[in-house]
Amino acid sequence: MAYVATRGGERAIEQSQRLFREEMGTITAARVAEIRRAMPYLIDRVMGEASLYDEDLAALALAQTGGELYEAVLLLRSWRTTQPRLAVAEPVTQDGLFTHRRISAAFKDIPGGQVLGPTLDYAHRILATEVLSDQDYRPEPVEPAARPSPAQQPSVAAWQAENDLLTAAEPDKTAGNDIPDITREPLLFPSKRAHTLQSLARAETGGVLALGYAAQRGYGQAHPTVNELRLAEGEVMVKHPRGTTFSAGRVKISQAEVVNKKGTQLELGFAATLGWNEVKVIAAATLDLNSEGAPKGSATEEEFFLYHTEGVESSGFCIHFKLPHYVTFQSSLDAMRDAKKKKAAKIPEPAE
């Protein structure tokens, strides 16, 4: 069989792009608004992995790519690089978060109490097939709480540190443009703490889940217990050039603390990301917890999981294999044929 290069050139490439966009149809502002309204958790995932908080642009990226997540994240990251950095916001602390959901699997009674918030954790997973028969699915209305929980909630880890159950980390005094930024600096190992947390924050959710799950099943050094899981909104406080500080709005944040007993103390793993994505932050915090002392080349080694959960780079590397490799493949075939000829030349003719 002969292997030949496919011909077509620029026109074929242009037509293939037109075909894709034709299948997507006309993209309108109404279509983008509906994606944003109907799929908030998908929007959150795209914003988190792109490290850009803009719900309209995330919805547009999904509309433009037909929901292909890697392409949507790449589009949003690319757009992000074109925008100037106007300011660096003030640090957002746990105690200052406007909390919608806050639970702990480690303690029944935690300071501030458990706040279930929006969740399907305790619901039956039943597909509402009646919708396909033109019957609307209408959720039951939420009943007003007899005693609403406080908007701000204390940190469980801080309470544990006060009770000598774990050692609190020293506050990081780095501020402003001195904060290491993974979008502007290369990821080197051993990784800076800021780079580790930033990489996990924008890591690909499925990859983080796979490696975090592996660690939870026994391929890591520490088994996690969810110390605190929180879905919240953080106030973005920015200093004006004239010296005054003002709120630029709120962003949704997910954060998880997981702990493991080590001697007489608890060791802590932490992760946070933009948007609401519980699975990701629990798995990412598990990887953070397991990274110290992880064997070289294991799934919980920092270098391994930070590189291999970078969704845009890893998907791009995988996708590049479908692009033309004619020259290298032909070279391999030529080497195979040459080896066969040499092998055949050494085999003597059978005696009659």
mmCIF file of C-alpha atoms in Angstrom:
data_model
loop_
_atom_site.group_PDB
_atom_site.id
_atom_site.type_symbol
_atom_site.label_atom_id
_atom_site.label_comp_id
_atom_site.label_asym_id
_atom_site.label_seq_id
_atom_site.Cartn_x
_atom_site.Cartn_y
_atom_site.Cartn_z
ATOM 1 C CA MET A 1 0.000 0.000 0.000
ATOM 2 C CA ALA A 2 1.274 3.469 -0.836
ATOM 3 C CA TYR A 3 1.011 6.338 1.613
ATOM 4 C CA VAL A 4 0.577 9.735 -0.013
ATOM 5 C CA ALA A 5 0.069 13.233 1.315
ATOM 6 C CA THR A 6 -3.478 14.592 1.245
ATOM 7 C CA ARG A 7 -3.743 17.570 -1.077
ATOM 8 C CA GLY A 8 -6.036 20.538 -0.660
ATOM 9 C CA GLY A 9 -4.115 23.435 0.788
ATOM 10 C CA GLU A 10 -5.478 26.741 1.972
ATOM 11 C CA ARG A 11 -8.885 26.453 0.318
ATOM 12 C CA ALA A 12 -9.583 23.061 1.897
ATOM 13 C CA ILE A 13 -8.574 24.413 5.311
ATOM 14 C CA GLU A 14 -10.782 27.464 4.880
ATOM 15 C CA GLN A 15 -13.749 25.338 3.829
ATOM 16 C CA SER A 16 -13.298 22.984 6.803
ATOM 17 C CA GLN A 17 -13.489 25.970 9.135
ATOM 18 C CA ARG A 18 -16.573 27.269 7.317
ATOM 19 C CA LEU A 19 -18.200 23.838 7.651
ATOM 20 C CA PHE A 20 -17.607 23.818 11.409
ATOM 21 C CA ARG A 21 -19.004 27.338 11.847
ATOM 22 C CA GLU A 22 -21.987 26.562 9.615
ATOM 23 C CA GLU A 23 -22.892 23.662 11.881
ATOM 24 C CA MET A 24 -22.748 26.031 14.873
ATOM 25 C CA GLY A 25 -25.216 28.351 13.164
ATOM 26 C CA THR A 26 -25.684 32.047 13.771
ATOM 27 C CA ILE A 27 -24.374 33.171 17.148
ATOM 28 C CA THR A 28 -26.573 35.879 18.626
ATOM 29 C CA ALA A 29 -26.507 37.845 21.870
ATOM 30 C CA ALA A 30 -29.704 36.044 22.898
ATOM 31 C CA ARG A 31 -28.046 32.647 22.383
ATOM 32 C CA VAL A 32 -25.054 33.677 24.501
ATOM 33 C CA ALA A 33 -27.358 35.011 27.236
ATOM 34 C CA GLU A 34 -29.296 31.721 27.287
ATOM 35 C CA ILE A 35 -26.090 29.679 27.669
ATOM 36 C CA ARG A 36 -25.048 31.902 30.552
ATOM 37 C CA ARG A 37 -28.450 31.570 32.230
ATOM 38 C CA ALA A 38 -28.988 27.853 31.639
ATOM 39 C CA MET A 39 -25.518 26.457 32.424
ATOM 40 C CA PRO A 40 -23.996 28.456 35.301
ATOM 41 C CA TYR A 41 -21.775 25.640 36.570
ATOM 42 C CA LEU A 42 -20.319 25.034 33.105
ATOM 43 C CA ILE A 43 -19.677 28.779 32.814
ATOM 44 C CA ASP A 44 -17.905 28.637 36.191
ATOM 45 C CA ARG A 45 -15.709 25.744 35.051
ATOM 46 C CA VAL A 46 -14.632 27.575 31.894
ATOM 47 C CA MET A 47 -13.886 30.789 33.817
ATOM 48 C CA GLY A 48 -11.864 28.899 36.423
ATOM 49 C CA GLU A 49 -9.752 27.008 33.895
ATOM 50 C CA ALA A 50 -9.210 30.149 31.829
ATOM 51 C CA SER A 51 -8.356 32.195 34.961
ATOM 52 C CA LEU A 52 -10.632 34.968 33.697
ATOM 53 C CA TYR A 53 -13.838 35.901 35.486
ATOM 54 C CA ASP A 54 -16.308 37.091 32.871
ATOM 55 C CA GLU A 55 -19.563 35.157 32.518
ATOM 56 C CA ASP A 56 -20.546 36.781 29.216
ATOM 57 C CA LEU A 57 -17.214 35.993 27.555
ATOM 58 C CA ALA A 58 -17.272 32.413 28.900
ATOM 59 C CA ALA A 59 -20.767 31.923 27.463
ATOM 60 C CA LEU A 60 -19.610 33.403 24.142
ATOM 61 C CA ALA A 61 -16.616 31.024 24.062
ATOM 62 C CA LEU A 62 -18.943 28.049 24.601
ATOM 63 C CA ALA A 63 -21.322 29.259 21.890
ATOM 64 C CA GLN A 64 -18.471 29.813 19.455
ATOM 65 C CA THR A 65 -16.946 26.360 20.024
ATOM 66 C CA GLY A 66 -20.158 24.361 20.302
ATOM 67 C CA GLY A 67 -19.373 23.499 23.912
ATOM 68 C CA GLU A 68 -15.915 22.034 23.219
ATOM 69 C CA LEU A 69 -14.395 22.853 26.601
ATOM 70 C CA TYR A 70 -10.709 22.862 25.673
ATOM 71 C CA GLU A 71 -11.319 25.191 22.738
ATOM 72 C CA ALA A 72 -13.535 27.444 24.870
ATOM 73 C CA VAL A 73 -10.875 27.722 27.585
ATOM 74 C CA LEU A 74 -8.191 28.394 24.963
ATOM 75 C CA LEU A 75 -10.317 31.158 23.412
ATOM 76 C CA LEU A 76 -10.846 32.792 26.788
ATOM 77 C CA ARG A 77 -7.178 32.540 27.774
ATOM 78 C CA SER A 78 -6.133 33.995 24.435
ATOM 79 C CA TRP A 79 -8.504 36.923 24.836
ATOM 80 C CA ARG A 80 -7.213 37.465 28.356
ATOM 81 C CA THR A 81 -3.665 38.003 27.095
ATOM 82 C CA THR A 82 -4.822 40.958 25.003
ATOM 83 C CA GLN A 83 -6.149 42.893 27.984
ATOM 84 C CA PRO A 84 -4.105 45.299 30.114
ATOM 85 C CA ARG A 85 -3.695 44.746 33.847
ATOM 86 C CA LEU A 86 -5.202 47.824 35.482
ATOM 87 C CA ALA A 87 -4.685 46.987 39.151
ATOM 88 C CA VAL A 88 -4.075 44.232 41.684
ATOM 89 C CA ALA A 89 -6.968 43.670 44.098
ATOM 90 C CA GLU A 90 -6.631 43.485 47.861
ATOM 91 C CA PRO A 91 -6.335 39.982 49.402
ATOM 92 C CA VAL A 92 -9.638 38.162 49.933
ATOM 93 C CA THR A 93 -9.809 36.450 53.326
ATOM 94 C CA GLN A 94 -12.007 33.524 54.326
ATOM 95 C CA ASP A 95 -13.666 35.481 57.110
ATOM 96 C CA GLY A 96 -14.710 38.178 54.624
ATOM 97 C CA LEU A 97 -16.355 35.869 52.079
ATOM 98 C CA PHE A 98 -20.102 36.157 51.483
ATOM 99 C CA THR A 99 -20.862 32.465 52.080
ATOM 100 C CA HIS A 100 -23.598 30.530 50.257
ATOM 101 C CA ARG A 101 -22.524 27.015 51.245
ATOM 102 C CA ARG A 102 -20.130 25.807 53.936
ATOM 103 C CA ILE A 103 -19.869 22.252 55.216
ATOM 104 C CA SER A 104 -17.402 20.107 57.101
ATOM 105 C CA ALA A 105 -17.099 16.322 57.022
ATOM 106 C CA ALA A 106 -14.630 16.399 59.921
ATOM 107 C CA PHE A 107 -16.908 17.999 62.536
ATOM 108 C CA LYS A 108 -20.663 17.985 63.031
ATOM 109 C CA ASP A 109 -20.615 21.217 65.024
ATOM 110 C CA ILE A 110 -18.311 23.869 63.593
ATOM 111 C CA PRO A 111 -18.120 27.535 64.523
ATOM 112 C CA GLY A 112 -20.901 29.249 62.574
ATOM 113 C CA GLY A 113 -22.684 25.955 61.854
ATOM 114 C CA GLN A 114 -23.080 23.856 58.715
ATOM 115 C CA VAL A 115 -24.659 25.700 55.778
ATOM 116 C CA LEU A 116 -25.909 23.287 53.090
ATOM 117 C CA GLY A 117 -26.683 25.974 50.517
ATOM 118 C CA PRO A 118 -27.325 24.911 46.879
ATOM 119 C CA THR A 119 -26.516 21.213 46.385
ATOM 120 C CA LEU A 120 -27.776 17.939 44.915
ATOM 121 C CA ASP A 121 -25.753 15.863 47.400
ATOM 122 C CA TYR A 122 -28.843 14.441 49.071
ATOM 123 C CA ALA A 123 -31.153 14.298 46.020
ATOM 124 C CA HIS A 124 -32.281 11.340 43.938
ATOM 125 C CA ARG A 125 -30.668 11.362 40.501
ATOM 126 C CA ILE A 126 -33.741 11.046 38.283
ATOM 127 C CA LEU A 127 -33.934 12.288 34.713
ATOM 128 C CA ALA A 128 -36.969 14.549 34.123
ATOM 129 C CA THR A 129 -38.015 12.825 30.898
ATOM 130 C CA GLU A 130 -41.442 14.460 31.035
ATOM 131 C CA VAL A 131 -39.822 17.611 29.664
ATOM 132 C CA LEU A 132 -39.369 15.816 26.323
ATOM 133 C CA SER A 133 -43.179 15.398 26.221
ATOM 134 C CA ASP A 134 -43.747 19.160 26.500
ATOM 135 C CA GLN A 135 -44.309 19.078 30.265
ATOM 136 C CA ASP A 136 -42.329 21.788 32.023
ATOM 137 C CA TYR A 137 -40.163 20.816 34.970
ATOM 138 C CA ARG A 138 -40.816 23.346 37.711
ATOM 139 C CA PRO A 139 -38.671 23.148 40.864
ATOM 140 C CA GLU A 140 -40.319 23.506 44.250
ATOM 141 C CA PRO A 141 -39.915 27.018 45.684
ATOM 142 C CA VAL A 142 -37.365 27.557 48.447
ATOM 143 C CA GLU A 143 -38.949 28.185 51.831
ATOM 144 C CA PRO A 144 -37.629 31.170 53.808
ATOM 145 C CA ALA A 145 -35.240 30.173 56.592
ATOM 146 C CA ALA A 146 -36.466 30.608 60.143
ATOM 147 C CA ARG A 147 -33.056 31.951 61.090
ATOM 148 C CA PRO A 148 -30.760 32.823 58.168
ATOM 149 C CA SER A 149 -27.123 31.919 58.674
ATOM 150 C CA PRO A 150 -24.603 34.772 58.877
ATOM 151 C CA ALA A 151 -23.179 35.854 55.510
ATOM 152 C CA GLN A 152 -19.623 35.773 56.859
ATOM 153 C CA GLN A 153 -18.325 32.565 58.398
ATOM 154 C CA PRO A 154 -15.095 31.852 60.322
ATOM 155 C CA SER A 155 -12.376 29.527 59.086
ATOM 156 C CA VAL A 156 -12.425 25.983 60.468
ATOM 157 C CA ALA A 157 -8.628 25.731 60.102
ATOM 158 C CA ALA A 158 -8.152 28.917 62.122
ATOM 159 C CA TRP A 159 -10.325 27.449 64.899
ATOM 160 C CA GLN A 160 -8.256 24.231 64.813
ATOM 161 C CA ALA A 161 -5.029 26.222 65.021
ATOM 162 C CA GLU A 162 -6.361 28.034 68.106
ATOM 163 C CA ASN A 163 -7.018 24.621 69.670
ATOM 164 C CA ASP A 164 -3.509 23.338 68.803
ATOM 165 C CA LEU A 165 -4.814 20.777 66.309
ATOM 166 C CA LEU A 166 -2.772 22.100 63.399
ATOM 167 C CA THR A 167 -0.039 24.638 62.820
ATOM 168 C CA ALA A 168 -1.290 27.748 61.058
ATOM 169 C CA ALA A 169 0.739 28.927 58.088
ATOM 170 C CA GLU A 170 2.581 32.198 58.422
ATOM 171 C CA PRO A 171 0.733 35.047 56.651
ATOM 172 C CA ASP A 172 2.271 35.875 53.277
ATOM 173 C CA LYS A 173 3.200 39.556 53.199
ATOM 174 C CA THR A 174 3.805 39.620 49.431
ATOM 175 C CA ALA A 175 1.458 42.088 47.761
ATOM 176 C CA GLY A 176 0.651 43.817 44.494
ATOM 177 C CA ASN A 177 2.807 43.118 41.456
ATOM 178 C CA ASP A 178 5.340 41.262 43.637
ATOM 179 C CA ILE A 179 2.972 38.289 43.882
ATOM 180 C CA PRO A 180 4.309 35.472 41.631
ATOM 181 C CA ASP A 181 2.036 35.091 38.585
ATOM 182 C CA ILE A 182 1.878 31.805 36.685
ATOM 183 C CA THR A 183 0.437 33.603 33.634
ATOM 184 C CA ARG A 184 3.582 35.739 33.339
ATOM 185 C CA GLU A 185 6.311 33.467 34.713
ATOM 186 C CA PRO A 186 7.385 29.920 33.819
ATOM 187 C CA LEU A 187 6.477 27.046 36.121
ATOM 188 C CA LEU A 188 9.747 25.829 37.659
ATOM 189 C CA PHE A 189 10.389 23.152 40.268
ATOM 190 C CA PRO A 190 10.352 23.113 43.184
ATOM 191 C CA SER A 191 7.309 25.264 42.524
ATOM 192 C CA LYS A 192 6.621 28.507 44.356
ATOM 193 C CA ARG A 193 3.623 28.149 46.650
ATOM 194 C CA ALA A 194 1.757 30.839 44.701
ATOM 195 C CA HIS A 195 2.425 29.017 41.415
ATOM 196 C CA THR A 196 1.214 25.707 42.865
ATOM 197 C CA LEU A 197 -2.097 27.168 44.035
ATOM 198 C CA GLN A 198 -2.559 29.173 40.824
ATOM 199 C CA SER A 199 -1.852 26.115 38.669
ATOM 200 C CA LEU A 200 -4.366 24.040 40.619
ATOM 201 C CA ALA A 201 -6.902 26.873 40.410
ATOM 202 C CA ARG A 202 -6.818 26.860 36.597
ATOM 203 C CA ALA A 203 -6.113 23.160 36.110
ATOM 204 C CA GLU A 204 -8.376 20.968 33.981
ATOM 205 C CA THR A 205 -11.163 19.640 36.206
ATOM 206 C CA GLY A 206 -11.196 16.086 34.824
ATOM 207 C CA GLY A 207 -7.432 15.709 35.139
ATOM 208 C CA VAL A 208 -7.417 16.983 38.713
ATOM 209 C CA LEU A 209 -10.271 14.628 39.570
ATOM 210 C CA ALA A 210 -8.499 11.598 38.059
ATOM 211 C CA LEU A 211 -5.250 12.173 39.962
ATOM 212 C CA GLY A 212 -6.999 13.291 43.165
ATOM 213 C CA TYR A 213 -9.178 10.175 43.028
ATOM 214 C CA ALA A 214 -6.080 8.019 42.570
ATOM 215 C CA ALA A 215 -4.581 9.570 45.710
ATOM 216 C CA GLN A 216 -7.832 9.026 47.628
ATOM 217 C CA ARG A 217 -7.925 5.349 46.610
ATOM 218 C CA GLY A 218 -4.538 4.667 48.117
ATOM 219 C CA TYR A 219 -1.984 5.782 45.517
ATOM 220 C CA GLY A 220 -1.056 8.765 47.682
ATOM 221 C CA GLN A 221 0.564 9.192 51.069
ATOM 222 C CA ALA A 222 -2.358 10.793 52.923
ATOM 223 C CA HIS A 223 -6.084 10.047 53.028
ATOM 224 C CA PRO A 224 -8.134 13.272 53.069
ATOM 225 C CA THR A 225 -11.049 14.340 55.228
ATOM 226 C CA VAL A 226 -12.893 17.467 54.119
ATOM 227 C CA ASN A 227 -12.169 19.963 56.842
ATOM 228 C CA GLU A 228 -14.178 22.700 55.144
ATOM 229 C CA LEU A 229 -15.807 23.132 51.744
ATOM 230 C CA ARG A 230 -17.082 26.568 50.889
ATOM 231 C CA LEU A 231 -18.945 28.176 47.988
ATOM 232 C CA ALA A 232 -18.904 31.917 48.364
ATOM 233 C CA GLU A 233 -18.582 35.311 46.767
ATOM 234 C CA GLY A 234 -15.519 37.444 47.336
ATOM 235 C CA GLU A 235 -15.517 41.217 47.238
ATOM 236 C CA VAL A 236 -12.927 42.543 44.776
ATOM 237 C CA MET A 237 -11.474 45.574 46.527
ATOM 238 C CA VAL A 238 -9.240 47.780 44.389
ATOM 239 C CA LYS A 239 -7.217 50.840 45.337
ATOM 240 C CA HIS A 240 -7.892 53.891 43.185
ATOM 241 C CA PRO A 241 -4.852 55.891 41.985
ATOM 242 C CA ARG A 242 -6.110 58.728 44.164
ATOM 243 C CA GLY A 243 -5.754 56.532 47.246
ATOM 244 C CA THR A 244 -9.334 55.492 47.978
ATOM 245 C CA THR A 245 -10.343 51.812 48.019
ATOM 246 C CA PHE A 246 -13.571 50.723 46.320
ATOM 247 C CA SER A 247 -15.440 47.525 45.431
ATOM 248 C CA ALA A 248 -15.230 46.453 41.783
ATOM 249 C CA GLY A 249 -17.899 43.784 42.378
ATOM 250 C CA ARG A 250 -18.029 40.189 43.577
ATOM 251 C CA VAL A 251 -16.727 36.964 42.069
ATOM 252 C CA LYS A 252 -17.837 33.433 42.881
ATOM 253 C CA ILE A 253 -15.193 31.350 44.652
ATOM 254 C CA SER A 254 -14.877 27.671 45.615
ATOM 255 C CA GLN A 255 -12.412 26.641 48.294
ATOM 256 C CA ALA A 256 -11.606 23.398 50.070
ATOM 257 C CA GLU A 257 -9.459 22.444 53.041
ATOM 258 C CA VAL A 258 -8.686 18.756 53.546
ATOM 259 C CA VAL A 259 -6.802 17.324 56.516
ATOM 260 C CA ASN A 260 -4.981 14.168 57.521
ATOM 261 C CA LYS A 261 -3.664 13.073 60.902
ATOM 262 C CA LYS A 262 0.124 13.156 61.116
ATOM 263 C CA GLY A 263 1.515 12.386 64.551
ATOM 264 C CA THR A 264 -0.090 14.720 67.070
ATOM 265 C CA GLN A 265 -1.103 17.323 64.491
ATOM 266 C CA LEU A 266 -3.293 17.616 61.426
ATOM 267 C CA GLU A 267 -1.664 18.376 58.092
ATOM 268 C CA LEU A 268 -3.605 20.609 55.734
ATOM 269 C CA GLY A 269 -4.191 20.640 51.977
ATOM 270 C CA PHE A 270 -5.826 23.639 50.325
ATOM 271 C CA ALA A 271 -7.230 24.674 46.949
ATOM 272 C CA ALA A 272 -9.445 27.444 45.606
ATOM 273 C CA THR A 273 -10.718 28.477 42.195
ATOM 274 C CA LEU A 274 -12.930 31.001 40.472
ATOM 275 C CA GLY A 275 -16.556 29.904 40.133
ATOM 276 C CA TRP A 276 -18.346 27.094 41.931
ATOM 277 C CA ASN A 277 -16.676 23.742 41.306
ATOM 278 C CA GLU A 278 -16.668 21.521 44.398
ATOM 279 C CA VAL A 279 -15.215 18.381 42.809
ATOM 280 C CA LYS A 280 -12.218 20.258 41.489
ATOM 281 C CA VAL A 281 -11.225 21.970 44.730
ATOM 282 C CA ILE A 282 -11.635 18.806 46.822
ATOM 283 C CA ALA A 283 -9.466 16.799 44.390
ATOM 284 C CA ALA A 284 -6.946 19.651 44.074
ATOM 285 C CA ALA A 285 -6.681 20.045 47.855
ATOM 286 C CA THR A 286 -6.082 16.276 48.062
ATOM 287 C CA LEU A 287 -3.163 16.605 45.644
ATOM 288 C CA ASP A 288 -1.801 19.532 47.643
ATOM 289 C CA LEU A 289 -2.048 17.455 50.835
ATOM 290 C CA ASN A 290 -0.212 14.522 49.220
ATOM 291 C CA SER A 291 2.521 16.457 47.448
ATOM 292 C CA GLU A 292 4.977 16.701 50.348
ATOM 293 C CA GLY A 293 7.326 13.727 50.246
ATOM 294 C CA ALA A 294 5.632 12.172 47.189
ATOM 295 C CA PRO A 295 7.828 9.651 45.331
ATOM 296 C CA LYS A 296 9.451 10.838 42.095
ATOM 297 C CA GLY A 297 7.205 10.119 39.116
ATOM 298 C CA SER A 298 4.133 9.302 41.211
ATOM 299 C CA ALA A 299 0.698 10.810 40.504
ATOM 300 C CA THR A 300 0.930 12.955 43.640
ATOM 301 C CA GLU A 301 4.370 14.402 42.924
ATOM 302 C CA GLU A 302 3.986 18.135 42.399
ATOM 303 C CA GLU A 303 5.849 18.200 39.097
ATOM 304 C CA PHE A 304 3.706 15.347 37.773
ATOM 305 C CA PHE A 305 0.260 16.676 38.647
ATOM 306 C CA LEU A 306 0.924 20.347 37.893
ATOM 307 C CA TYR A 307 2.212 19.554 34.393
ATOM 308 C CA HIS A 308 -0.386 16.948 33.531
ATOM 309 C CA THR A 309 -3.473 18.834 34.671
ATOM 310 C CA GLU A 310 -2.674 21.892 32.521
ATOM 311 C CA GLY A 311 -5.648 21.447 30.197
ATOM 312 C CA VAL A 312 -4.780 23.786 27.338
ATOM 313 C CA GLU A 313 -1.222 22.519 26.965
ATOM 314 C CA SER A 314 -2.035 18.825 27.388
ATOM 315 C CA SER A 315 -5.059 18.907 25.048
ATOM 316 C CA GLY A 316 -3.020 20.840 22.502
ATOM 317 C CA PHE A 317 -0.246 18.249 22.630
ATOM 318 C CA CYS A 318 -2.727 15.404 22.236
ATOM 319 C CA ILE A 319 -4.614 17.122 19.404
ATOM 320 C CA HIS A 320 -1.402 17.865 17.497
ATOM 321 C CA PHE A 321 -1.065 14.143 16.764
ATOM 322 C CA LYS A 322 -3.929 14.373 14.260
ATOM 323 C CA LEU A 323 -2.067 16.993 12.242
ATOM 324 C CA PRO A 324 0.146 15.888 9.301
ATOM 325 C CA HIS A 325 3.070 13.667 10.312
ATOM 326 C CA TYR A 326 3.705 12.386 6.801
ATOM 327 C CA VAL A 327 7.456 12.938 6.707
ATOM 328 C CA THR A 328 8.259 11.250 10.022
ATOM 329 C CA PHE A 329 5.839 8.385 9.337
ATOM 330 C CA GLN A 330 7.286 7.807 5.844
ATOM 331 C CA SER A 331 10.748 7.803 7.381
ATOM 332 C CA SER A 332 9.635 5.080 9.806
ATOM 333 C CA LEU A 333 8.176 3.016 6.978
ATOM 334 C CA ASP A 334 11.371 3.378 4.938
ATOM 335 C CA ALA A 335 13.403 2.187 7.932
ATOM 336 C CA MET A 336 11.081 -0.805 8.364
ATOM 337 C CA ARG A 337 11.345 -1.756 4.670
ATOM 338 C CA ASP A 338 15.115 -1.395 4.738
ATOM 339 C CA ALA A 339 15.362 -3.627 7.819
ATOM 340 C CA LYS A 340 13.179 -6.271 6.151
ATOM 341 C CA LYS A 341 15.362 -6.251 3.009
ATOM 342 C CA LYS A 342 18.525 -6.675 5.062
ATOM 343 C CA LYS A 343 16.960 -9.470 7.079
ATOM 344 C CA ALA A 344 15.781 -11.239 3.906
ATOM 345 C CA ALA A 345 19.240 -10.944 2.330
ATOM 346 C CA LYS A 346 20.807 -12.836 5.254
ATOM 347 C CA ILE A 347 18.404 -15.786 5.088
ATOM 348 C CA PRO A 348 19.919 -18.601 2.926
ATOM 349 C CA GLU A 349 17.846 -20.304 0.250
ATOM 350 C CA PRO A 350 16.305 -23.612 1.473
ATOM 351 C CA ALA A 351 18.159 -26.740 0.230
ATOM 352 C CA GLU A 352 16.409 -28.852 -2.423
#
